[in-house]
Amino acid sequence: MMDQRKRKRMVSNRESARRSRMRKQKHLDNLATHVDQLMNENSQIVTSLNVTSQFYLNVDAENSVLRAQLDELTHRLRSLNEIITCLDLTSCLFDTETDEDASMNMHGDEFLSPWNLLPVNQPIMGTADMLIMH
């Protein structure tokens, strides 16, 4: 009887140990599956981050170009406004024509006016050494 109880307990302990090993193995398998999922997610996040970083660099480069164009166009606008101001001042100073002279000048003499010879859409070019006072 004692041997039978001992044997029964031994068999029971073996079964319990086997079930414990199986639970442990199942837990390890679940952890390995979870690690694979996390690695896949990590890979996708890294890919997304790389794409986003490249997009950011492209947008940043485009912004730099647009800022440079804005600076250039702002400078050109200031220059053209200064020219318009100068032209307005000189036309006010030298406006001694009569109305008949003005209408003749507007209709008959417009091609000979030096201001009509300037190309309208051409940039005003200059170098930095032109601005230096000697």
mmCIF file of C-alpha atoms in Angstrom:
data_model
loop_
_atom_site.group_PDB
_atom_site.id
_atom_site.type_symbol
_atom_site.label_atom_id
_atom_site.label_comp_id
_atom_site.label_asym_id
_atom_site.label_seq_id
_atom_site.Cartn_x
_atom_site.Cartn_y
_atom_site.Cartn_z
ATOM 1 C CA MET A 1 0.000 0.000 0.000
ATOM 2 C CA MET A 2 2.807 2.381 0.859
ATOM 3 C CA ASP A 3 4.526 1.591 -2.383
ATOM 4 C CA GLN A 4 1.350 2.208 -4.253
ATOM 5 C CA ARG A 5 0.879 5.656 -2.659
ATOM 6 C CA LYS A 6 4.486 6.485 -3.304
ATOM 7 C CA ARG A 7 4.171 5.363 -6.893
ATOM 8 C CA LYS A 8 0.896 7.309 -7.317
ATOM 9 C CA ARG A 9 2.498 10.467 -5.864
ATOM 10 C CA MET A 10 5.529 10.017 -8.125
ATOM 11 C CA VAL A 11 3.312 9.656 -11.204
ATOM 12 C CA SER A 12 1.291 12.677 -10.103
ATOM 13 C CA ASN A 13 4.454 14.735 -9.571
ATOM 14 C CA ARG A 14 5.750 13.731 -12.999
ATOM 15 C CA GLU A 15 2.432 14.775 -14.591
ATOM 16 C CA SER A 16 2.515 18.056 -12.711
ATOM 17 C CA ALA A 17 6.110 18.703 -13.800
ATOM 18 C CA ARG A 18 5.192 17.848 -17.398
ATOM 19 C CA ARG A 19 2.232 20.269 -17.285
ATOM 20 C CA SER A 20 4.493 22.922 -15.755
ATOM 21 C CA ARG A 21 7.068 22.447 -18.539
ATOM 22 C CA MET A 22 4.296 22.662 -21.143
ATOM 23 C CA ARG A 23 2.962 25.905 -19.591
ATOM 24 C CA LYS A 24 6.486 27.303 -19.495
ATOM 25 C CA GLN A 25 7.070 26.311 -23.152
ATOM 26 C CA LYS A 26 3.736 27.839 -24.175
ATOM 27 C CA HIS A 27 4.653 31.041 -22.326
ATOM 28 C CA LEU A 28 8.057 31.128 -24.083
ATOM 29 C CA ASP A 29 6.354 30.575 -27.463
ATOM 30 C CA ASN A 30 3.930 33.425 -26.730
ATOM 31 C CA LEU A 31 6.822 35.681 -25.727
ATOM 32 C CA ALA A 32 8.727 34.787 -28.918
ATOM 33 C CA THR A 33 5.632 35.583 -31.002
ATOM 34 C CA HIS A 34 5.253 38.885 -29.179
ATOM 35 C CA VAL A 35 8.933 39.713 -29.780
ATOM 36 C CA ASP A 36 8.440 39.039 -33.517
ATOM 37 C CA GLN A 37 5.405 41.326 -33.584
ATOM 38 C CA LEU A 38 7.288 44.081 -31.759
ATOM 39 C CA MET A 39 10.248 43.749 -34.124
ATOM 40 C CA ASN A 40 7.902 44.044 -37.124
ATOM 41 C CA GLU A 41 6.256 47.120 -35.600
ATOM 42 C CA ASN A 42 9.678 48.573 -34.864
ATOM 43 C CA SER A 43 10.756 47.994 -38.452
ATOM 44 C CA GLN A 44 7.610 49.703 -39.742
ATOM 45 C CA ILE A 45 8.150 52.647 -37.400
ATOM 46 C CA VAL A 46 11.777 53.006 -38.525
ATOM 47 C CA THR A 47 10.680 52.918 -42.179
ATOM 48 C CA SER A 48 7.978 55.502 -41.499
ATOM 49 C CA LEU A 49 10.472 57.667 -39.627
ATOM 50 C CA ASN A 50 12.937 57.500 -42.526
ATOM 51 C CA VAL A 51 10.230 58.480 -45.018
ATOM 52 C CA THR A 52 9.088 61.320 -42.766
ATOM 53 C CA SER A 53 12.676 62.513 -42.280
ATOM 54 C CA GLN A 54 13.270 62.531 -46.031
ATOM 55 C CA PHE A 55 10.003 64.412 -46.550
ATOM 56 C CA TYR A 56 11.066 66.933 -43.881
ATOM 57 C CA LEU A 57 14.435 67.446 -45.569
ATOM 58 C CA ASN A 58 12.718 68.004 -48.930
ATOM 59 C CA VAL A 59 10.265 70.493 -47.431
ATOM 60 C CA ASP A 60 13.075 72.265 -45.581
ATOM 61 C CA ALA A 61 15.100 72.592 -48.796
ATOM 62 C CA GLU A 62 12.053 73.901 -50.652
ATOM 63 C CA ASN A 63 11.417 76.397 -47.840
ATOM 64 C CA SER A 64 15.004 77.627 -48.122
ATOM 65 C CA VAL A 65 14.566 78.178 -51.851
ATOM 66 C CA LEU A 66 11.265 79.980 -51.275
ATOM 67 C CA ARG A 67 12.821 82.193 -48.582
ATOM 68 C CA ALA A 68 15.645 83.127 -50.949
ATOM 69 C CA GLN A 69 13.118 83.923 -53.684
ATOM 70 C CA LEU A 70 11.094 85.984 -51.211
ATOM 71 C CA ASP A 71 14.197 87.978 -50.251
ATOM 72 C CA GLU A 72 15.097 88.540 -53.895
ATOM 73 C CA LEU A 73 11.569 89.589 -54.867
ATOM 74 C CA THR A 74 11.278 91.854 -51.817
ATOM 75 C CA HIS A 75 14.532 93.536 -52.791
ATOM 76 C CA ARG A 76 13.359 93.945 -56.402
ATOM 77 C CA LEU A 77 10.036 95.380 -55.230
ATOM 78 C CA ARG A 78 11.818 97.928 -53.023
ATOM 79 C CA SER A 79 14.069 98.908 -55.914
ATOM 80 C CA LEU A 80 11.132 99.288 -58.280
ATOM 81 C CA ASN A 81 9.197 101.314 -55.706
ATOM 82 C CA GLU A 82 12.220 103.596 -55.309
ATOM 83 C CA ILE A 83 12.382 104.039 -59.078
ATOM 84 C CA ILE A 84 8.650 104.823 -59.211
ATOM 85 C CA THR A 85 9.076 107.351 -56.406
ATOM 86 C CA CYS A 86 11.970 108.984 -58.248
ATOM 87 C CA LEU A 87 9.984 109.063 -61.494
ATOM 88 C CA ASP A 88 6.981 110.562 -59.717
ATOM 89 C CA LEU A 89 9.191 113.229 -58.153
ATOM 90 C CA THR A 90 10.883 114.120 -61.445
ATOM 91 C CA SER A 91 7.575 114.202 -63.330
ATOM 92 C CA CYS A 92 6.193 116.571 -60.678
ATOM 93 C CA LEU A 93 9.289 118.779 -60.856
ATOM 94 C CA PHE A 94 9.412 118.963 -64.636
ATOM 95 C CA ASP A 95 5.663 118.919 -65.399
ATOM 96 C CA THR A 96 5.442 122.168 -67.375
ATOM 97 C CA GLU A 97 3.625 120.784 -70.418
ATOM 98 C CA THR A 98 0.214 122.025 -71.368
ATOM 99 C CA ASP A 99 -2.647 119.614 -71.848
ATOM 100 C CA GLU A 100 -2.164 119.753 -75.629
ATOM 101 C CA ASP A 101 1.515 118.901 -75.310
ATOM 102 C CA ALA A 102 0.666 116.049 -72.973
ATOM 103 C CA SER A 103 -1.926 114.562 -75.321
ATOM 104 C CA MET A 104 0.487 114.926 -78.263
ATOM 105 C CA ASN A 105 3.210 113.296 -76.197
ATOM 106 C CA MET A 106 0.918 110.445 -75.186
ATOM 107 C CA HIS A 107 -0.246 109.658 -78.727
ATOM 108 C CA GLY A 108 2.393 110.706 -81.185
ATOM 109 C CA ASP A 109 5.666 110.702 -79.348
ATOM 110 C CA GLU A 110 5.322 107.657 -77.095
ATOM 111 C CA PHE A 111 7.835 105.533 -79.012
ATOM 112 C CA LEU A 112 10.510 108.174 -78.679
ATOM 113 C CA SER A 113 10.147 108.523 -74.927
ATOM 114 C CA PRO A 114 13.205 106.990 -73.245
ATOM 115 C CA TRP A 115 11.023 105.460 -70.504
ATOM 116 C CA ASN A 116 9.094 103.461 -73.086
ATOM 117 C CA LEU A 117 12.311 101.884 -74.299
ATOM 118 C CA LEU A 118 12.905 100.139 -70.968
ATOM 119 C CA PRO A 119 11.834 96.498 -70.985
ATOM 120 C CA VAL A 120 9.069 96.188 -68.401
ATOM 121 C CA ASN A 121 9.736 92.658 -67.191
ATOM 122 C CA GLN A 122 13.520 92.803 -67.105
ATOM 123 C CA PRO A 123 15.260 92.789 -63.716
ATOM 124 C CA ILE A 124 17.410 95.710 -62.761
ATOM 125 C CA MET A 125 20.909 94.329 -62.558
ATOM 126 C CA GLY A 126 23.715 95.791 -60.531
ATOM 127 C CA THR A 127 26.821 94.708 -58.701
ATOM 128 C CA ALA A 128 27.879 95.358 -55.139
ATOM 129 C CA ASP A 129 30.818 97.514 -56.257
ATOM 130 C CA MET A 130 28.372 99.971 -57.859
ATOM 131 C CA LEU A 131 27.003 100.714 -54.383
ATOM 132 C CA ILE A 132 30.385 101.403 -52.795
ATOM 133 C CA MET A 133 31.097 105.124 -52.458
ATOM 134 C CA HIS A 134 34.611 106.124 -53.474
#
